[in-house]
């Protein structure tokens, strides 16, 4: 005689309700409600019938979400630095490095798109281009790469322009690190060079000299040494992201001009030479 298995037997489908899970959400917040999944999944609007356009859109939308988190964490790191909470600052910087590791991994997915795939929908992009990302620009401004020419693509967006201008009006995160460096090594900031508020941070010999003191006496300056290495980690992942970007673009479109009018690969290769924390890189050759 065949027996019908009860819902506790291995052959029966598992019912989460018997384990205490809530299964009805007519009167309660669900996972989809909390994350606004319907709104989120309704933001992918393909302009062609090309299969790979959805991949392209999701790649860039998720990148923007990760950058939003990076900005959030960098803001928290700067606040922690200004309040001498180095433990929290280190945690936030480590998280930003992991965020850029995640952004790096996303290029592997986009690289499954072939030149023929991209050609099918490239014209639908018009003059839009990744270099117009205001969140990416804000990250660079926070870290000290302050190219004011890159404000121009956002002049038609008053709120965004105001946010970027506000960032340019204050010392960068690296400027605040340098202030801490001089206070620790010199005892005050009287010899500290003025922050480079509206231009990309260029290497300053006086700053490099203080970092050299730190790296030659790490027992005395362990916290600053650890901070220097956290910054190196962050820029390491940031550089990899740029490198993965340029190699992906070259693989997909070769040396064509970018949709935004730049020289494409040549422009991206030029960006590979940008240093966020140049003194920390140049110091290596002196140790």
mmCIF file of C-alpha atoms in Angstrom:
data_model
loop_
_atom_site.group_PDB
_atom_site.id
_atom_site.type_symbol
_atom_site.label_atom_id
_atom_site.label_comp_id
_atom_site.label_asym_id
_atom_site.label_seq_id
_atom_site.Cartn_x
_atom_site.Cartn_y
_atom_site.Cartn_z
ATOM 1 C CA UNK A 1 0.000 0.000 0.000
ATOM 2 C CA UNK A 2 1.380 3.388 -1.014
ATOM 3 C CA UNK A 3 1.470 6.002 1.743
ATOM 4 C CA UNK A 4 1.138 9.719 1.144
ATOM 5 C CA UNK A 5 4.178 11.414 2.692
ATOM 6 C CA UNK A 6 3.436 13.942 5.401
ATOM 7 C CA UNK A 7 5.061 17.387 5.269
ATOM 8 C CA UNK A 8 7.845 16.345 7.641
ATOM 9 C CA UNK A 9 9.158 13.505 5.466
ATOM 10 C CA UNK A 10 12.193 14.019 3.194
ATOM 11 C CA UNK A 11 9.986 13.495 0.132
ATOM 12 C CA UNK A 12 7.594 16.345 0.990
ATOM 13 C CA UNK A 13 8.196 19.919 -0.230
ATOM 14 C CA UNK A 14 9.453 22.137 2.593
ATOM 15 C CA UNK A 15 6.876 24.586 3.928
ATOM 16 C CA UNK A 16 8.662 27.619 5.480
ATOM 17 C CA UNK A 17 5.469 28.481 7.376
ATOM 18 C CA UNK A 18 5.979 25.435 9.617
ATOM 19 C CA UNK A 19 9.385 26.873 10.512
ATOM 20 C CA UNK A 20 7.814 30.176 11.576
ATOM 21 C CA UNK A 21 8.309 32.135 8.344
ATOM 22 C CA UNK A 22 5.708 34.805 7.571
ATOM 23 C CA UNK A 23 4.123 33.968 4.227
ATOM 24 C CA UNK A 24 1.439 36.633 3.765
ATOM 25 C CA UNK A 25 2.264 40.295 3.192
ATOM 26 C CA UNK A 26 -1.022 42.009 2.437
ATOM 27 C CA UNK A 27 -0.645 43.939 5.710
ATOM 28 C CA UNK A 28 3.131 43.931 6.228
ATOM 29 C CA UNK A 29 6.363 45.057 4.600
ATOM 30 C CA UNK A 30 7.869 42.464 2.291
ATOM 31 C CA UNK A 31 11.366 42.132 0.855
ATOM 32 C CA UNK A 32 10.154 43.694 -2.378
ATOM 33 C CA UNK A 33 8.463 46.552 -0.528
ATOM 34 C CA UNK A 34 11.561 47.405 1.502
ATOM 35 C CA UNK A 35 13.900 47.393 -1.498
ATOM 36 C CA UNK A 36 11.317 48.844 -3.898
ATOM 37 C CA UNK A 37 12.105 46.037 -6.274
ATOM 38 C CA UNK A 38 9.303 46.898 -8.707
ATOM 39 C CA UNK A 39 10.706 50.423 -9.094
ATOM 40 C CA UNK A 40 14.279 49.165 -9.366
ATOM 41 C CA UNK A 41 13.499 46.532 -11.984
ATOM 42 C CA UNK A 42 11.428 49.016 -13.939
ATOM 43 C CA UNK A 43 14.417 51.265 -14.682
ATOM 44 C CA UNK A 44 15.953 49.219 -17.506
ATOM 45 C CA UNK A 45 14.567 50.720 -20.721
ATOM 46 C CA UNK A 46 16.223 49.308 -23.818
ATOM 47 C CA UNK A 47 16.078 51.553 -26.893
ATOM 48 C CA UNK A 48 16.729 48.765 -29.384
ATOM 49 C CA UNK A 49 15.908 45.089 -29.851
ATOM 50 C CA UNK A 50 19.571 44.114 -29.353
ATOM 51 C CA UNK A 51 19.940 41.273 -26.852
ATOM 52 C CA UNK A 52 23.042 42.744 -25.157
ATOM 53 C CA UNK A 53 21.616 46.203 -24.494
ATOM 54 C CA UNK A 54 20.089 44.961 -21.229
ATOM 55 C CA UNK A 55 23.524 43.729 -20.124
ATOM 56 C CA UNK A 56 25.014 47.133 -20.957
ATOM 57 C CA UNK A 57 22.348 49.016 -19.007
ATOM 58 C CA UNK A 58 22.516 46.779 -15.933
ATOM 59 C CA UNK A 59 26.331 46.920 -15.899
ATOM 60 C CA UNK A 60 26.276 50.699 -15.716
ATOM 61 C CA UNK A 61 23.299 51.041 -13.378
ATOM 62 C CA UNK A 62 24.811 48.647 -10.855
ATOM 63 C CA UNK A 63 28.129 50.496 -11.144
ATOM 64 C CA UNK A 64 26.309 53.696 -10.193
ATOM 65 C CA UNK A 65 24.763 51.952 -7.175
ATOM 66 C CA UNK A 66 28.180 50.795 -5.988
ATOM 67 C CA UNK A 67 29.562 54.306 -6.519
ATOM 68 C CA UNK A 68 26.704 55.716 -4.443
ATOM 69 C CA UNK A 69 27.816 53.434 -1.622
ATOM 70 C CA UNK A 70 31.471 54.415 -2.140
ATOM 71 C CA UNK A 71 30.553 58.105 -1.746
ATOM 72 C CA UNK A 72 28.579 57.262 1.398
ATOM 73 C CA UNK A 73 31.544 55.382 2.872
ATOM 74 C CA UNK A 74 34.118 58.016 1.905
ATOM 75 C CA UNK A 75 31.969 60.660 3.587
ATOM 76 C CA UNK A 76 31.871 58.556 6.737
ATOM 77 C CA UNK A 77 35.641 57.993 6.522
ATOM 78 C CA UNK A 78 36.297 61.733 6.292
ATOM 79 C CA UNK A 79 33.967 62.443 9.219
ATOM 80 C CA UNK A 80 35.757 59.778 11.249
ATOM 81 C CA UNK A 81 39.140 61.241 10.349
ATOM 82 C CA UNK A 82 38.065 64.717 11.459
ATOM 83 C CA UNK A 83 36.838 63.323 14.786
ATOM 84 C CA UNK A 84 40.019 61.242 15.339
ATOM 85 C CA UNK A 85 38.088 57.972 15.042
ATOM 86 C CA UNK A 86 40.744 56.055 13.135
ATOM 87 C CA UNK A 87 39.151 52.651 13.740
ATOM 88 C CA UNK A 88 35.973 53.647 11.900
ATOM 89 C CA UNK A 89 37.975 55.413 9.188
ATOM 90 C CA UNK A 90 40.034 52.282 8.498
ATOM 91 C CA UNK A 91 36.871 50.178 8.307
ATOM 92 C CA UNK A 92 35.284 52.546 5.786
ATOM 93 C CA UNK A 93 38.418 52.747 3.634
ATOM 94 C CA UNK A 94 38.677 48.960 3.560
ATOM 95 C CA UNK A 95 35.040 48.803 2.473
ATOM 96 C CA UNK A 96 35.633 51.279 -0.364
ATOM 97 C CA UNK A 97 38.511 49.107 -1.586
ATOM 98 C CA UNK A 98 36.170 46.096 -1.604
ATOM 99 C CA UNK A 99 33.580 48.135 -3.499
ATOM 100 C CA UNK A 100 36.112 48.839 -6.230
ATOM 101 C CA UNK A 101 37.056 45.164 -6.237
ATOM 102 C CA UNK A 102 33.399 44.431 -6.944
ATOM 103 C CA UNK A 103 33.354 47.061 -9.698
ATOM 104 C CA UNK A 104 36.416 45.405 -11.201
ATOM 105 C CA UNK A 105 34.708 42.016 -11.257
ATOM 106 C CA UNK A 106 31.796 43.458 -13.223
ATOM 107 C CA UNK A 107 34.020 44.075 -16.246
ATOM 108 C CA UNK A 108 34.337 40.297 -16.646
ATOM 109 C CA UNK A 109 30.620 40.118 -17.359
ATOM 110 C CA UNK A 110 30.632 43.036 -19.812
ATOM 111 C CA UNK A 111 33.567 41.534 -21.695
ATOM 112 C CA UNK A 112 31.285 38.693 -22.808
ATOM 113 C CA UNK A 113 29.762 41.273 -25.176
ATOM 114 C CA UNK A 114 31.423 41.115 -28.603
ATOM 115 C CA UNK A 115 31.989 44.019 -31.032
ATOM 116 C CA UNK A 116 29.108 42.712 -33.155
ATOM 117 C CA UNK A 117 26.822 42.678 -30.098
ATOM 118 C CA UNK A 118 27.664 46.269 -29.148
ATOM 119 C CA UNK A 119 27.378 47.595 -32.694
ATOM 120 C CA UNK A 120 23.719 46.569 -32.767
ATOM 121 C CA UNK A 121 22.727 49.224 -30.197
ATOM 122 C CA UNK A 122 25.667 51.649 -29.871
ATOM 123 C CA UNK A 123 23.920 54.383 -31.873
ATOM 124 C CA UNK A 124 21.045 54.441 -29.372
ATOM 125 C CA UNK A 125 23.453 55.895 -26.767
ATOM 126 C CA UNK A 126 23.696 59.191 -28.641
ATOM 127 C CA UNK A 127 26.396 61.386 -27.044
ATOM 128 C CA UNK A 128 26.033 59.763 -23.609
ATOM 129 C CA UNK A 129 29.225 58.346 -22.114
ATOM 130 C CA UNK A 130 30.542 57.022 -18.828
ATOM 131 C CA UNK A 131 32.872 59.986 -18.357
ATOM 132 C CA UNK A 132 29.707 62.034 -17.721
ATOM 133 C CA UNK A 133 29.002 60.107 -14.489
ATOM 134 C CA UNK A 134 28.695 62.750 -11.788
ATOM 135 C CA UNK A 135 29.104 60.157 -9.028
ATOM 136 C CA UNK A 136 32.421 59.037 -10.480
ATOM 137 C CA UNK A 137 33.417 62.704 -10.651
ATOM 138 C CA UNK A 138 32.442 63.201 -7.020
ATOM 139 C CA UNK A 139 34.564 60.242 -5.952
ATOM 140 C CA UNK A 140 37.555 61.719 -7.764
ATOM 141 C CA UNK A 141 36.927 65.131 -6.206
ATOM 142 C CA UNK A 142 36.664 63.623 -2.717
ATOM 143 C CA UNK A 143 39.962 61.795 -3.179
ATOM 144 C CA UNK A 144 41.777 64.816 -4.641
ATOM 145 C CA UNK A 145 41.727 64.464 -8.446
ATOM 146 C CA UNK A 146 39.992 67.788 -9.026
ATOM 147 C CA UNK A 147 39.796 68.490 -12.724
ATOM 148 C CA UNK A 148 37.384 71.436 -12.935
ATOM 149 C CA UNK A 149 36.983 71.008 -16.695
ATOM 150 C CA UNK A 150 34.899 67.954 -15.848
ATOM 151 C CA UNK A 151 32.227 70.184 -14.285
ATOM 152 C CA UNK A 152 30.994 71.202 -17.738
ATOM 153 C CA UNK A 153 28.913 68.074 -18.508
ATOM 154 C CA UNK A 154 26.844 68.852 -15.394
ATOM 155 C CA UNK A 155 26.147 72.551 -15.958
ATOM 156 C CA UNK A 156 22.556 71.764 -16.979
ATOM 157 C CA UNK A 157 21.907 70.041 -13.607
ATOM 158 C CA UNK A 158 21.849 72.734 -10.876
ATOM 159 C CA UNK A 159 21.595 70.319 -7.956
ATOM 160 C CA UNK A 160 24.450 68.120 -9.177
ATOM 161 C CA UNK A 161 26.607 71.104 -10.064
ATOM 162 C CA UNK A 162 26.041 72.540 -6.577
ATOM 163 C CA UNK A 163 27.065 69.262 -4.927
ATOM 164 C CA UNK A 164 30.284 69.086 -6.954
ATOM 165 C CA UNK A 165 31.057 72.754 -6.280
ATOM 166 C CA UNK A 166 30.531 72.162 -2.571
ATOM 167 C CA UNK A 167 33.062 69.345 -2.696
ATOM 168 C CA UNK A 168 35.579 71.557 -4.509
ATOM 169 C CA UNK A 169 35.155 74.231 -1.834
ATOM 170 C CA UNK A 170 36.417 71.986 0.960
ATOM 171 C CA UNK A 171 39.672 70.089 1.485
ATOM 172 C CA UNK A 172 39.717 66.659 -0.097
ATOM 173 C CA UNK A 173 39.916 63.523 1.991
ATOM 174 C CA UNK A 174 43.616 63.309 1.152
ATOM 175 C CA UNK A 175 44.093 66.943 2.223
ATOM 176 C CA UNK A 176 42.690 65.994 5.626
ATOM 177 C CA UNK A 177 45.062 63.030 5.749
ATOM 178 C CA UNK A 178 47.972 65.356 4.991
ATOM 179 C CA UNK A 179 46.871 67.651 7.820
ATOM 180 C CA UNK A 180 46.958 64.679 10.192
ATOM 181 C CA UNK A 181 50.380 63.738 8.824
ATOM 182 C CA UNK A 182 51.869 67.172 9.572
ATOM 183 C CA UNK A 183 50.300 67.341 13.030
ATOM 184 C CA UNK A 184 51.806 63.962 13.910
ATOM 185 C CA UNK A 185 55.270 64.474 12.412
ATOM 186 C CA UNK A 186 55.804 68.230 12.919
ATOM 187 C CA UNK A 187 53.543 68.825 15.900
ATOM 188 C CA UNK A 188 51.571 71.475 14.004
ATOM 189 C CA UNK A 189 50.501 72.432 10.469
ATOM 190 C CA UNK A 190 52.552 75.620 10.090
ATOM 191 C CA UNK A 191 54.748 74.082 7.356
ATOM 192 C CA UNK A 192 51.903 72.281 5.564
ATOM 193 C CA UNK A 193 51.390 73.345 1.933
ATOM 194 C CA UNK A 194 47.984 74.823 1.107
ATOM 195 C CA UNK A 195 45.443 72.271 -0.162
ATOM 196 C CA UNK A 196 45.009 72.119 -3.949
ATOM 197 C CA UNK A 197 41.256 72.712 -3.897
ATOM 198 C CA UNK A 198 40.497 73.329 -7.561
ATOM 199 C CA UNK A 199 43.195 71.346 -9.368
ATOM 200 C CA UNK A 200 44.348 67.723 -9.362
ATOM 201 C CA UNK A 201 46.634 67.002 -6.437
ATOM 202 C CA UNK A 202 50.235 66.983 -7.639
ATOM 203 C CA UNK A 203 53.154 65.565 -5.660
ATOM 204 C CA UNK A 204 54.571 67.986 -3.083
ATOM 205 C CA UNK A 205 58.133 67.336 -1.783
ATOM 206 C CA UNK A 206 57.259 68.513 1.743
ATOM 207 C CA UNK A 207 54.415 65.992 1.964
ATOM 208 C CA UNK A 208 56.554 63.177 0.626
ATOM 209 C CA UNK A 209 59.266 64.016 3.169
ATOM 210 C CA UNK A 210 56.777 63.547 6.039
ATOM 211 C CA UNK A 211 55.561 60.246 4.626
ATOM 212 C CA UNK A 212 59.201 59.142 4.455
ATOM 213 C CA UNK A 213 59.584 59.845 8.166
ATOM 214 C CA UNK A 214 56.550 57.658 8.810
ATOM 215 C CA UNK A 215 57.701 54.760 6.631
ATOM 216 C CA UNK A 216 61.203 54.803 8.114
ATOM 217 C CA UNK A 217 59.869 54.639 11.676
ATOM 218 C CA UNK A 218 56.686 52.615 11.503
ATOM 219 C CA UNK A 219 56.774 51.681 15.213
ATOM 220 C CA UNK A 220 56.477 55.337 16.209
ATOM 221 C CA UNK A 221 53.968 56.215 13.490
ATOM 222 C CA UNK A 222 52.109 52.927 13.154
ATOM 223 C CA UNK A 223 48.653 54.489 12.731
ATOM 224 C CA UNK A 224 49.853 56.786 9.934
ATOM 225 C CA UNK A 225 51.734 53.904 8.332
ATOM 226 C CA UNK A 226 48.571 51.810 8.376
ATOM 227 C CA UNK A 227 46.616 54.737 6.935
ATOM 228 C CA UNK A 228 49.145 55.138 4.133
ATOM 229 C CA UNK A 229 48.774 51.468 3.233
ATOM 230 C CA UNK A 230 44.965 51.714 3.317
ATOM 231 C CA UNK A 231 45.213 54.556 0.804
ATOM 232 C CA UNK A 232 47.538 52.469 -1.359
ATOM 233 C CA UNK A 233 45.030 49.614 -1.282
ATOM 234 C CA UNK A 234 42.241 51.947 -2.343
ATOM 235 C CA UNK A 235 44.180 53.473 -5.214
ATOM 236 C CA UNK A 236 45.427 50.052 -6.284
ATOM 237 C CA UNK A 237 41.830 48.878 -6.822
ATOM 238 C CA UNK A 238 40.940 52.231 -8.380
ATOM 239 C CA UNK A 239 43.776 51.871 -10.905
ATOM 240 C CA UNK A 240 42.710 48.336 -11.727
ATOM 241 C CA UNK A 241 39.196 49.605 -12.389
ATOM 242 C CA UNK A 242 40.568 52.149 -14.873
ATOM 243 C CA UNK A 243 42.783 49.509 -16.508
ATOM 244 C CA UNK A 244 39.888 47.068 -16.838
ATOM 245 C CA UNK A 245 37.814 49.862 -18.339
ATOM 246 C CA UNK A 246 40.329 50.688 -21.047
ATOM 247 C CA UNK A 247 40.989 47.050 -21.949
ATOM 248 C CA UNK A 248 37.266 46.320 -22.151
ATOM 249 C CA UNK A 249 36.686 49.328 -24.409
ATOM 250 C CA UNK A 250 39.600 48.367 -26.663
ATOM 251 C CA UNK A 251 38.324 44.810 -26.875
ATOM 252 C CA UNK A 252 34.811 45.913 -27.850
ATOM 253 C CA UNK A 253 35.303 49.011 -30.049
ATOM 254 C CA UNK A 254 39.020 49.134 -30.760
ATOM 255 C CA UNK A 255 40.258 52.686 -31.351
ATOM 256 C CA UNK A 256 36.976 54.279 -32.402
ATOM 257 C CA UNK A 257 36.047 57.579 -30.792
ATOM 258 C CA UNK A 258 33.904 57.307 -27.682
ATOM 259 C CA UNK A 259 30.178 58.022 -27.847
ATOM 260 C CA UNK A 260 30.756 61.146 -25.759
ATOM 261 C CA UNK A 261 33.253 62.502 -28.296
ATOM 262 C CA UNK A 262 36.493 61.582 -26.513
ATOM 263 C CA UNK A 263 39.319 59.773 -28.293
ATOM 264 C CA UNK A 264 38.117 56.573 -26.643
ATOM 265 C CA UNK A 265 40.944 54.223 -25.750
ATOM 266 C CA UNK A 266 43.562 56.992 -26.067
ATOM 267 C CA UNK A 267 41.615 59.128 -23.564
ATOM 268 C CA UNK A 268 41.222 56.242 -21.133
ATOM 269 C CA UNK A 269 44.916 55.369 -21.380
ATOM 270 C CA UNK A 270 45.767 58.947 -20.479
ATOM 271 C CA UNK A 271 43.684 58.543 -17.326
ATOM 272 C CA UNK A 272 45.816 55.549 -16.296
ATOM 273 C CA UNK A 273 48.620 57.969 -15.475
ATOM 274 C CA UNK A 274 46.575 59.915 -12.915
ATOM 275 C CA UNK A 275 47.835 59.450 -9.349
ATOM 276 C CA UNK A 276 45.512 60.127 -6.442
ATOM 277 C CA UNK A 277 48.164 59.925 -3.712
ATOM 278 C CA UNK A 278 51.393 60.569 -5.623
ATOM 279 C CA UNK A 279 53.661 61.063 -2.605
ATOM 280 C CA UNK A 280 52.882 57.551 -1.380
ATOM 281 C CA UNK A 281 53.764 56.074 -4.772
ATOM 282 C CA UNK A 282 56.923 58.133 -5.306
ATOM 283 C CA UNK A 283 58.115 57.383 -1.779
ATOM 284 C CA UNK A 284 58.694 53.726 -2.650
ATOM 285 C CA UNK A 285 61.801 54.554 -4.622
ATOM 286 C CA UNK A 286 63.411 56.298 -1.611
ATOM 287 C CA UNK A 287 63.036 53.547 0.956
#
